Coordinates of C-alpha atoms in Angstrom, one line a residue:
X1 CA 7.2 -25.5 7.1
X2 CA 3.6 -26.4 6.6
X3 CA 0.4 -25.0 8.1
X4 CA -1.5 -28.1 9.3
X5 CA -3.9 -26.8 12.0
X6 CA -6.6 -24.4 11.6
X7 CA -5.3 -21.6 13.0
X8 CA -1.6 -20.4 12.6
X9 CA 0.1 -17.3 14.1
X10 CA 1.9 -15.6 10.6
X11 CA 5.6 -14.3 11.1
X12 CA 8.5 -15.4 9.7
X13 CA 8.7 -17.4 6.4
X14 CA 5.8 -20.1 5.8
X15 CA 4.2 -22.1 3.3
X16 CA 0.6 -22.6 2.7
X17 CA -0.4 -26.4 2.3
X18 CA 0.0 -28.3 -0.9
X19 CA 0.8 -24.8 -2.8
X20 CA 2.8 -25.0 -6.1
X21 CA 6.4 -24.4 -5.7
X22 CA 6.0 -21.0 -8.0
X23 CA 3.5 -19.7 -5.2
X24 CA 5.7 -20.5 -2.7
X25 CA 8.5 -18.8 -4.3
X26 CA 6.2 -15.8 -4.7
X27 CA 5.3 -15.8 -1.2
X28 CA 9.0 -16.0 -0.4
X29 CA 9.9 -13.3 -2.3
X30 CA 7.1 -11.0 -0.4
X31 CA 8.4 -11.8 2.9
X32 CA 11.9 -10.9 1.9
X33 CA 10.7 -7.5 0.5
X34 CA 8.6 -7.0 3.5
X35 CA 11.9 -5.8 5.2
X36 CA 13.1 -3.5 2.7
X37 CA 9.8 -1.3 1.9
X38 CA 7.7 1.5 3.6
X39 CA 4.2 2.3 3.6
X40 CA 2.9 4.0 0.4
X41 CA 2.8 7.7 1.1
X42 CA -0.7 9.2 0.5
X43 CA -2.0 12.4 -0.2
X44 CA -2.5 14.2 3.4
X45 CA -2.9 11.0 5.4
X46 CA -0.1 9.6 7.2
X47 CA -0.8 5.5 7.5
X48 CA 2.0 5.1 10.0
X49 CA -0.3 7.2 12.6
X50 CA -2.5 3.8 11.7
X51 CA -2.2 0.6 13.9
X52 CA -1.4 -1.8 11.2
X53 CA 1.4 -3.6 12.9
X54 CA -0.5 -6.9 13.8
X55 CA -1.7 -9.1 10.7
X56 CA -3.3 -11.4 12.4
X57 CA -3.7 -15.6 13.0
X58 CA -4.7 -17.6 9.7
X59 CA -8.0 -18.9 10.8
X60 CA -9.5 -21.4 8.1
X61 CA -13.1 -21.9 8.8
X62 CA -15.0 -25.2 8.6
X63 CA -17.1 -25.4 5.4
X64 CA -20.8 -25.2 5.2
X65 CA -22.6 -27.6 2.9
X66 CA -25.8 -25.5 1.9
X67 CA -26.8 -21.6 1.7
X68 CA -29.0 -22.2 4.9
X69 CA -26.4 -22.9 6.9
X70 CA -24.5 -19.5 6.8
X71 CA -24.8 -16.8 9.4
X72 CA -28.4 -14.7 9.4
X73 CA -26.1 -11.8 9.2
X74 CA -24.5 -13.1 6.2
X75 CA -27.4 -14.6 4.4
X76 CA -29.5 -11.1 3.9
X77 CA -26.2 -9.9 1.6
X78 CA -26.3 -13.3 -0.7
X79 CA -28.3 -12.7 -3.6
X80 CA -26.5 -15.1 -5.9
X81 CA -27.0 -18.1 -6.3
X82 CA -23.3 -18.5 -8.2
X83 CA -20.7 -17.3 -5.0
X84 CA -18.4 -18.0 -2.9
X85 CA -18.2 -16.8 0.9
X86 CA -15.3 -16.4 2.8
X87 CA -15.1 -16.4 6.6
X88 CA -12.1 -14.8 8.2
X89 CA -9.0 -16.8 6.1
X90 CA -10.9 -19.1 4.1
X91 CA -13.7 -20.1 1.7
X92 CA -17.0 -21.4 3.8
X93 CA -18.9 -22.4 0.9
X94 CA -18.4 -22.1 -3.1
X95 CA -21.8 -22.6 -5.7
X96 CA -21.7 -22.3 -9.3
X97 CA -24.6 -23.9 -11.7
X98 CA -23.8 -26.4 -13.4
X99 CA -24.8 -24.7 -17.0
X100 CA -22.1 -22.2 -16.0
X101 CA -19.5 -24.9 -15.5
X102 CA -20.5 -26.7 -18.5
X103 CA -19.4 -23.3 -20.3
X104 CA -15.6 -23.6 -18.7
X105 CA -16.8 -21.0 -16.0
X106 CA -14.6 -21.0 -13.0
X107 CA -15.6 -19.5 -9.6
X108 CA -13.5 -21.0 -6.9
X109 CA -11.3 -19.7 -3.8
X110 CA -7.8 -18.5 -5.1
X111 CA -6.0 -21.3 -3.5
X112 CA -7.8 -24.0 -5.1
X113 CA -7.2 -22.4 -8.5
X114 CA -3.3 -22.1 -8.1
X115 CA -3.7 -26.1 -7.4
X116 CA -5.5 -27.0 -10.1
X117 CA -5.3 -24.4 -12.9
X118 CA -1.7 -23.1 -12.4
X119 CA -1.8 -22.4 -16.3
X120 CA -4.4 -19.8 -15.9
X121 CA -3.1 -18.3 -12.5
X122 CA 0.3 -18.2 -12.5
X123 CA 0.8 -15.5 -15.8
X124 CA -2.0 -13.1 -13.9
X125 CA -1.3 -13.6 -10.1
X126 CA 0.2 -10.6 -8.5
X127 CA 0.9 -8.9 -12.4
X128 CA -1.3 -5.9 -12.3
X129 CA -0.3 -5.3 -8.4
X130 CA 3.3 -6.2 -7.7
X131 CA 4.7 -7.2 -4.9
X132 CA 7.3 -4.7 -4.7
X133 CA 5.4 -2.1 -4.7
X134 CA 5.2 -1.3 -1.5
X135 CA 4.9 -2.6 2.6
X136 CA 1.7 -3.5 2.2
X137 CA 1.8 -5.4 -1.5
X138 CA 4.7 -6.8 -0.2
X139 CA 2.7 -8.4 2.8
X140 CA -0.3 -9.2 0.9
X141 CA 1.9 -11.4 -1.8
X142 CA 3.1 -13.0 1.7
X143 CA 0.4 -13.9 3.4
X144 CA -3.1 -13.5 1.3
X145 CA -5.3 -16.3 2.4
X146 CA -8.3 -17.7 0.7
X147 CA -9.9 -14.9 -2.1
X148 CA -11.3 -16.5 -5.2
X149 CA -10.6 -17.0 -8.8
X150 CA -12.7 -15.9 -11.5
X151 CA -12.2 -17.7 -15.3
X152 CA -14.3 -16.5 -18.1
X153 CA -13.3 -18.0 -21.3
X154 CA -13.4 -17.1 -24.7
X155 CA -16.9 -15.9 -26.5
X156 CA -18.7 -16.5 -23.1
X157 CA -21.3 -14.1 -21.6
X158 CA -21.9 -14.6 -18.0
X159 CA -25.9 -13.2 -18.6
X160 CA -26.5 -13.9 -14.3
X161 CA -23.9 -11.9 -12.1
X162 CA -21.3 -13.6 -9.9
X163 CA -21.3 -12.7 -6.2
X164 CA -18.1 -13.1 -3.8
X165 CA -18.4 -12.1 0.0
X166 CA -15.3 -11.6 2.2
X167 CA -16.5 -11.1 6.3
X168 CA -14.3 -11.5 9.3
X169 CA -15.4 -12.1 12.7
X170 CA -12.7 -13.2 15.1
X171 CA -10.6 -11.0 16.5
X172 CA -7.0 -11.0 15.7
X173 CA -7.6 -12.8 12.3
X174 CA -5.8 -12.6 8.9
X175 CA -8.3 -11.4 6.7
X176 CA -6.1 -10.8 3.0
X177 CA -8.2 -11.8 0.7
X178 CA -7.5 -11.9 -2.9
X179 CA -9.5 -12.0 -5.9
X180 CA -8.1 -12.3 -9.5
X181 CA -10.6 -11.9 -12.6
X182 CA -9.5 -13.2 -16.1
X183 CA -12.2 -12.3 -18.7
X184 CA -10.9 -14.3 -22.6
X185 CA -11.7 -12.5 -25.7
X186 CA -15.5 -10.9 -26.2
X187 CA -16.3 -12.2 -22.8
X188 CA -18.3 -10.3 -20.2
X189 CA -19.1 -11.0 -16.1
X190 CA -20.3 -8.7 -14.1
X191 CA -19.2 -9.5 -10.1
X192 CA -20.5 -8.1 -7.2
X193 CA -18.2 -8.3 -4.1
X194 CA -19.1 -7.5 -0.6
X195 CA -16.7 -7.0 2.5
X196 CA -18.2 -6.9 5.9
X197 CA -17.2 -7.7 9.5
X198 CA -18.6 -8.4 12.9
X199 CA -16.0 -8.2 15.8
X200 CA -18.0 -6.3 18.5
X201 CA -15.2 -3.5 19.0
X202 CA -12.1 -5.8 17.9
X203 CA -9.1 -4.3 15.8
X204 CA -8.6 -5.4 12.6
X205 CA -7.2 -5.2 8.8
X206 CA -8.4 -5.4 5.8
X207 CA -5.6 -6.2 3.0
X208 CA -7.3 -6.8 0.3
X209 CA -6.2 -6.8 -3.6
X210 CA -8.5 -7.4 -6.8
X211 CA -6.6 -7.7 -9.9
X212 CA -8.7 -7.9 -13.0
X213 CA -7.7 -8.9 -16.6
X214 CA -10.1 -7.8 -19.6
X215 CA -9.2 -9.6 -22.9
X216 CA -9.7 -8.1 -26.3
X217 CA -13.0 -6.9 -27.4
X218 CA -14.2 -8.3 -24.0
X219 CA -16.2 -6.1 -20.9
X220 CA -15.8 -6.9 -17.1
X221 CA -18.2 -4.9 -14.4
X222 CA -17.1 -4.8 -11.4
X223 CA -19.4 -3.6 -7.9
X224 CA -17.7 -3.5 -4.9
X225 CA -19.0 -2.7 -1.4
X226 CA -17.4 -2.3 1.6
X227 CA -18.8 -1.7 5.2
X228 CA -16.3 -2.8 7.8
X229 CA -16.9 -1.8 11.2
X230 CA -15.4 1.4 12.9
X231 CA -12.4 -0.4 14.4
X232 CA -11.5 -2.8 11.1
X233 CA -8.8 -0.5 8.5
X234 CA -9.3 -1.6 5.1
X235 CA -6.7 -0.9 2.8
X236 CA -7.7 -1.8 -0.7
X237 CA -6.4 -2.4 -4.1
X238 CA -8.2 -2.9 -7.1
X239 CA -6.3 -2.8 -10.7
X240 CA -7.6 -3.8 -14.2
X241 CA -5.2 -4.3 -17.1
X242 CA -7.7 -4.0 -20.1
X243 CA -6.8 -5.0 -23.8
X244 CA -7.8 -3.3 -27.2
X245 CA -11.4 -2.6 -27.3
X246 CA -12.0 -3.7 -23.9
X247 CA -13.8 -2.1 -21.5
X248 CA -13.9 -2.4 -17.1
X249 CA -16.8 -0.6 -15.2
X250 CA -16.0 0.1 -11.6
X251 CA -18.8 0.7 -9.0
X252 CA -17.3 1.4 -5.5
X253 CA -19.9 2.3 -2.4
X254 CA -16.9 2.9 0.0
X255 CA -19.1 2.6 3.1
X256 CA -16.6 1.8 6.3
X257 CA -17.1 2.9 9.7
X258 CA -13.4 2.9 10.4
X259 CA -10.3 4.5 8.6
X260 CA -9.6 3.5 5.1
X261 CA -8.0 3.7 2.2
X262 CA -8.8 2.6 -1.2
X263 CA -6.8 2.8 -4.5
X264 CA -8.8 2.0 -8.2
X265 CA -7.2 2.1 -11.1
X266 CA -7.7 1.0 -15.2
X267 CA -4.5 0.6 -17.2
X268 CA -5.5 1.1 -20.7
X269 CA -2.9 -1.3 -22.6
X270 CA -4.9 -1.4 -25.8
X271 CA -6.2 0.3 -28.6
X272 CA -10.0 1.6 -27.6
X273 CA -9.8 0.0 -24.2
X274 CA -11.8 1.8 -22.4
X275 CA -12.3 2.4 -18.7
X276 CA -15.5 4.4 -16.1
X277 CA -14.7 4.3 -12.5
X278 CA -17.4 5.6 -10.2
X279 CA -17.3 5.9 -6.0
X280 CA -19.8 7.1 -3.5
X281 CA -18.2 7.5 -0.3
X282 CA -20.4 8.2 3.2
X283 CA -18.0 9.2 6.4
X284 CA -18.9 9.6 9.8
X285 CA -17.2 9.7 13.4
X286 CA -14.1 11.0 13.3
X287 CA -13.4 8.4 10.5
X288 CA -10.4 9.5 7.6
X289 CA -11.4 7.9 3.9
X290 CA -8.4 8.4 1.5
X291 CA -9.6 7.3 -1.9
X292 CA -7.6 7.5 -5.4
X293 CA -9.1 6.6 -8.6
X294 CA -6.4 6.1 -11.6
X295 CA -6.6 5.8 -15.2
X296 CA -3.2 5.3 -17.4
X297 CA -3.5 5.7 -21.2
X298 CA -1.6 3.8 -23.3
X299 CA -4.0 2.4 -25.5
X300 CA -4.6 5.3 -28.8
X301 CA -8.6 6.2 -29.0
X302 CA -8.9 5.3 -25.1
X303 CA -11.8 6.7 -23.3
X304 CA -11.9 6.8 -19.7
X305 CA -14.3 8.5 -16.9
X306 CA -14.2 8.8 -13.5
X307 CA -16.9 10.2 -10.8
X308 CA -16.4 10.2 -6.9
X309 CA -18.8 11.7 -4.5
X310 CA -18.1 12.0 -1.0
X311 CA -20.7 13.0 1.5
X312 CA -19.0 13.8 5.4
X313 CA -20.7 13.8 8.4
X314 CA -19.9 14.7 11.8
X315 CA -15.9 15.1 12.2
X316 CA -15.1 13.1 9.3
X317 CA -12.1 13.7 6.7
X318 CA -12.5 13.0 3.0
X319 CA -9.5 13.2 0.7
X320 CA -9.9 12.3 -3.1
X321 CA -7.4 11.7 -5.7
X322 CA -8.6 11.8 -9.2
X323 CA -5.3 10.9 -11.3
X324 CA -5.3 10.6 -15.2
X325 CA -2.7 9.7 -16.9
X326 CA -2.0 9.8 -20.8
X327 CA 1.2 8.0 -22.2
X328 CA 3.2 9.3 -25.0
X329 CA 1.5 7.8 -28.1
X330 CA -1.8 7.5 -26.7
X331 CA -3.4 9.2 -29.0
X332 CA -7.2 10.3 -29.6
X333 CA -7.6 9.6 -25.6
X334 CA -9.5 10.9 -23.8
X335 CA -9.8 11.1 -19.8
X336 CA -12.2 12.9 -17.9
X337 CA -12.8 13.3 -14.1
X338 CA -14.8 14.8 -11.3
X339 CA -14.8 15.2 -7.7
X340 CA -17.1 16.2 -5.2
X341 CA -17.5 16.5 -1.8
X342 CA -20.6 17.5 0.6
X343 CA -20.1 18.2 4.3
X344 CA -23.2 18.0 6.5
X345 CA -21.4 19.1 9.4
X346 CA -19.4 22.1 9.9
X347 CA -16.3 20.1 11.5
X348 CA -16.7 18.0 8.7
X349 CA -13.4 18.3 6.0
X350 CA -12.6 17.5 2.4
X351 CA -10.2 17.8 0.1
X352 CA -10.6 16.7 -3.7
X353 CA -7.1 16.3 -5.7
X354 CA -8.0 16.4 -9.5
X355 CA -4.8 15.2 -11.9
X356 CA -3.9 15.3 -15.2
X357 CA -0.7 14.0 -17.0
X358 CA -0.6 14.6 -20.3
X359 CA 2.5 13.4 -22.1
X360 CA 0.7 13.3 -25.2
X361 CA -0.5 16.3 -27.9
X362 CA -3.7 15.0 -29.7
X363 CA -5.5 14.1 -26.7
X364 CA -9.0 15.3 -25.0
X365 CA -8.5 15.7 -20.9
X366 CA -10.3 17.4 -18.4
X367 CA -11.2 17.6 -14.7
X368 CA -13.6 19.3 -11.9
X369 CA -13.6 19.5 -8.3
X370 CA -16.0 21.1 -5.8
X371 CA -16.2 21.2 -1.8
X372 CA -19.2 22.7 0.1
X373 CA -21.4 22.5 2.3
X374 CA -25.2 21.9 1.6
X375 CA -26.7 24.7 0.2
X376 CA -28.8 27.0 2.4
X377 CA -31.1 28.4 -0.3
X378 CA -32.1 25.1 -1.5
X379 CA -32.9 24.2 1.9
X380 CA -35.0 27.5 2.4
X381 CA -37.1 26.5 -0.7
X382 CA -37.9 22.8 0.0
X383 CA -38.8 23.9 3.2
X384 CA -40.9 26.8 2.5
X385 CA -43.0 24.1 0.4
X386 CA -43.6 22.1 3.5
X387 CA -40.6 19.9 3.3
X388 CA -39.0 19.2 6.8
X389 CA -35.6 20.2 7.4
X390 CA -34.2 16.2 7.9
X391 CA -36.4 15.2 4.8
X392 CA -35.0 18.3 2.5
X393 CA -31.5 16.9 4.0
X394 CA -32.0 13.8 2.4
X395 CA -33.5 15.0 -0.9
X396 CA -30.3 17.0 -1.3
X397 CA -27.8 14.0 -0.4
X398 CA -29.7 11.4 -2.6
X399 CA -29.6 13.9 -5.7
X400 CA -26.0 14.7 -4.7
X401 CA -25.1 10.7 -5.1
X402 CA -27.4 10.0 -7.9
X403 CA -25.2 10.2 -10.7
X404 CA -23.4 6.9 -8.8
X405 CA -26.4 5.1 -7.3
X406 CA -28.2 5.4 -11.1
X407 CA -25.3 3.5 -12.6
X408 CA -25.8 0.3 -10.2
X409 CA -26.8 -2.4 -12.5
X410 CA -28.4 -4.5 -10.4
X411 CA -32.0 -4.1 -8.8
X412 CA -30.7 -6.3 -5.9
X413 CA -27.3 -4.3 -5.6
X414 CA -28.8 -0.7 -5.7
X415 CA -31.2 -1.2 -3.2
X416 CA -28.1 -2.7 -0.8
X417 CA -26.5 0.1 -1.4
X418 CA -29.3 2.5 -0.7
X419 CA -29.6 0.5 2.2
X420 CA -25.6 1.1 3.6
X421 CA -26.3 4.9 2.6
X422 CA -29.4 5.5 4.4
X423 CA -27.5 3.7 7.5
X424 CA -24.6 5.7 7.1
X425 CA -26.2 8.6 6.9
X426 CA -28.3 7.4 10.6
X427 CA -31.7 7.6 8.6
X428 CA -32.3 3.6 9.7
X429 CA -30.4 2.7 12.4
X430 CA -30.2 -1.2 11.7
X431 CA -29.6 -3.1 8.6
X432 CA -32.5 -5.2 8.3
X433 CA -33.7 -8.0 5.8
X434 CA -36.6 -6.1 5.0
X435 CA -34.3 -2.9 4.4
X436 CA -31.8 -4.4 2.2
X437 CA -34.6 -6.6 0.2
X438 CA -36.1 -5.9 -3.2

């Protein structure tokens, strides 16, 4: 059947208006694995103890012709002027220059791309994830709605950074976005995506998937920043597949009120691919945060690094994964790792899961973990040198996170995510233009 109004309850099979017939067949082929799959099984957190039964009404919003015209709320996090914004199940508004476009540049909602450029979506859609993976791939291939589609072709470098922002406000809503990156040859982009909600106390989900493709010799950055309420559960994905002598940079500020759970990971195909993955994580409430960073070696002379740094207030649970990987025949890689968590509270809890599987000889590896609380001496001495107790606190916490928050590349982006860490932490209790502004 076809969706024809503006808001459709999802069960049961469906097709999207004017999709391809390969798209429909893909979502076909999710709903009838839907039946057959669990839940992925995570490290100390079971998600069946999470209420993800309801995915929600398809709500397509009505489109907005001009930055102005978007939400206050919205507008402070927009610092692009190449984006597109998506409102609960659809796009609200989509700007790219037209000296980006000239260059074959393509930033568009997902659904418009499979129309239009099936030759370019078809070989990468649902390729690094697969549907089969598991209950919640399996839904996501069936029902995603909206995302965008990022094309960066041959030789190009995108000098200004792309921006897509995914926020749900209606309860009950599907909110599934999708987002697919394909960086050519020696290309580069670096993308900033934002995920926020509004719902006033409403239940909701968060299905999200990013699947990024790096092309030889090329380099894709990636910052993503996600601050859903306390009762919205994200569940994310995010998977590059990176050719010889590429290179993907993950930023994550994992910065949800509710339970989540987020999985990052860089498949080294090539030859001197190369991969850095790097999360800050703030919990609070009695909140669980279940994040896995991955790195698979296959490429030989593969370097990877990942850094995730947790800090847990109140009765808040923090479990990290670090997972490297190295393939027989991988040689001269080399995968490195740490994990750390700080607990500002004494009910506070962590648990930090370093990796390694080495299935190769020649090969560099190696991991660390800590978890602790803050450290009472170095309290003592800031505060025997007239430094308040609260004000110490914070000195400790920022130089805790700094080896993450140094890496933002953006002016802009750093001082939003100083902004969500500083709220997190209660040390502003609104977010405020003037606090998220340069």
């Amino acid at each position: 059947m076809t969706m024809n109004s503006a808001e459709n309850q999802v069960s049961g099979q469906l097709q999207y208006e004017a999709e391809p017939d390969w798209l429909d067949k893909l979502r076909k082929r999710g709903l009838d694995a839907v039946s057959t799959l669990q839940l992925p099984k995570l490290e100390k957190t079971n998600l069946q103890r999470w209420p993800l039964q309801q995915l929600g009404i398809c709500r397509k919003p009505e489109q907005v012709r001009s930055f102005d015209e978007l939400p206050e709320s919205i507008r402070k996090w927009v610092y692009s002027d190449n984006m597109l914004v998506q409102r609960n199940s659809g796009p609200i508004i989509k700007c790219l220059s037209k000296e980006l476009q000239k260059q074959g540049i393509i930033l568009t909602d997902l659904e418009t791309a499979a129309r239009q450029y099936p030759e370019l979506v078809k070989p990468h859609f649902m390729q690094a994830v697969q549907t089969e993976e598991n209950l919640l791939t399996a839904q996501h291939a069936a029902h995603w709605s909206g995302g965008a589609f990022i094309y960066i072709p041959e030789g190009v470098h995108v000098e200004t950074p792309l921006q897509t922002l995914f926020f749900v406000d209606e309860s009950d809503t599907l909110f599934m976005p999708h987002v697919l990156v394909v960086a050519e040859k020696r290309s580069s982009v670096t993308l900033v995506e934002n995920t926020m909600s509004s719902l006033d106390k409403s239940v909701a989900v968060n299905q999200a998937i990013m699947e990024v493709f790096v092309g030889e010799g090329a380099a894709v950055n990636v910052v993503s920043l996600h601050q859903l309420e306390r009762d919205v559960i994200d569940l994310t994905y995010r998977r590059a597949i990176v050719e010889q002598d590429g290179s993907v940079n993950w930023l994550n500020g994992e910065m949800n009120w509710g339970n989540s759970m987020s999985d990052t990971a860089s498949i080294l195909k090539g030859e001197g691919a190369r991969s850095d993955i790097k999360s800050i994580l703030v919990g609070s409430g009695n909140q669980t945060m279940n994040i896995t960073a991955r790195t698979v070696h296959f490429g030989k002379n593969s370097p990877s690094d990942m850094v995730i740094r947790a800090v847990m207030r109140e009765q808040s649970t923090a479990i990290l994964n670090g997972i490297t990987k190295i393939e027989k025949g991988a040689s001269g890689a080399n995968g490195q790792q740490t994990e750390k968590i700080l607990m500002l509270h004494p009910e506070a809890r962590g648990d930090a899961n370093p990796i390694l599987l080495i299935d190769e000889d020649d090969v560099k590896a190696g991991h660390a973990a800590s978890v602790g609380q803050v450290n009472p001496e170095q309290l003592y001495y800031m505060m025997s040198r007239g430094i308040s107790r609260v004000e110490a606190e914070r000195l400790i916490v920022y130089g805790f996170l700094a080896p993450v928050v140094a890496e933002v590349p953006l002016e802009g982006v750093a001082t939003q995510m100083q902004a969500l860490v500083e709220h997190k932490l209660g040390q502003i209790k609104e977010l405020d233009q003037a606090s998220i502004s340069e």
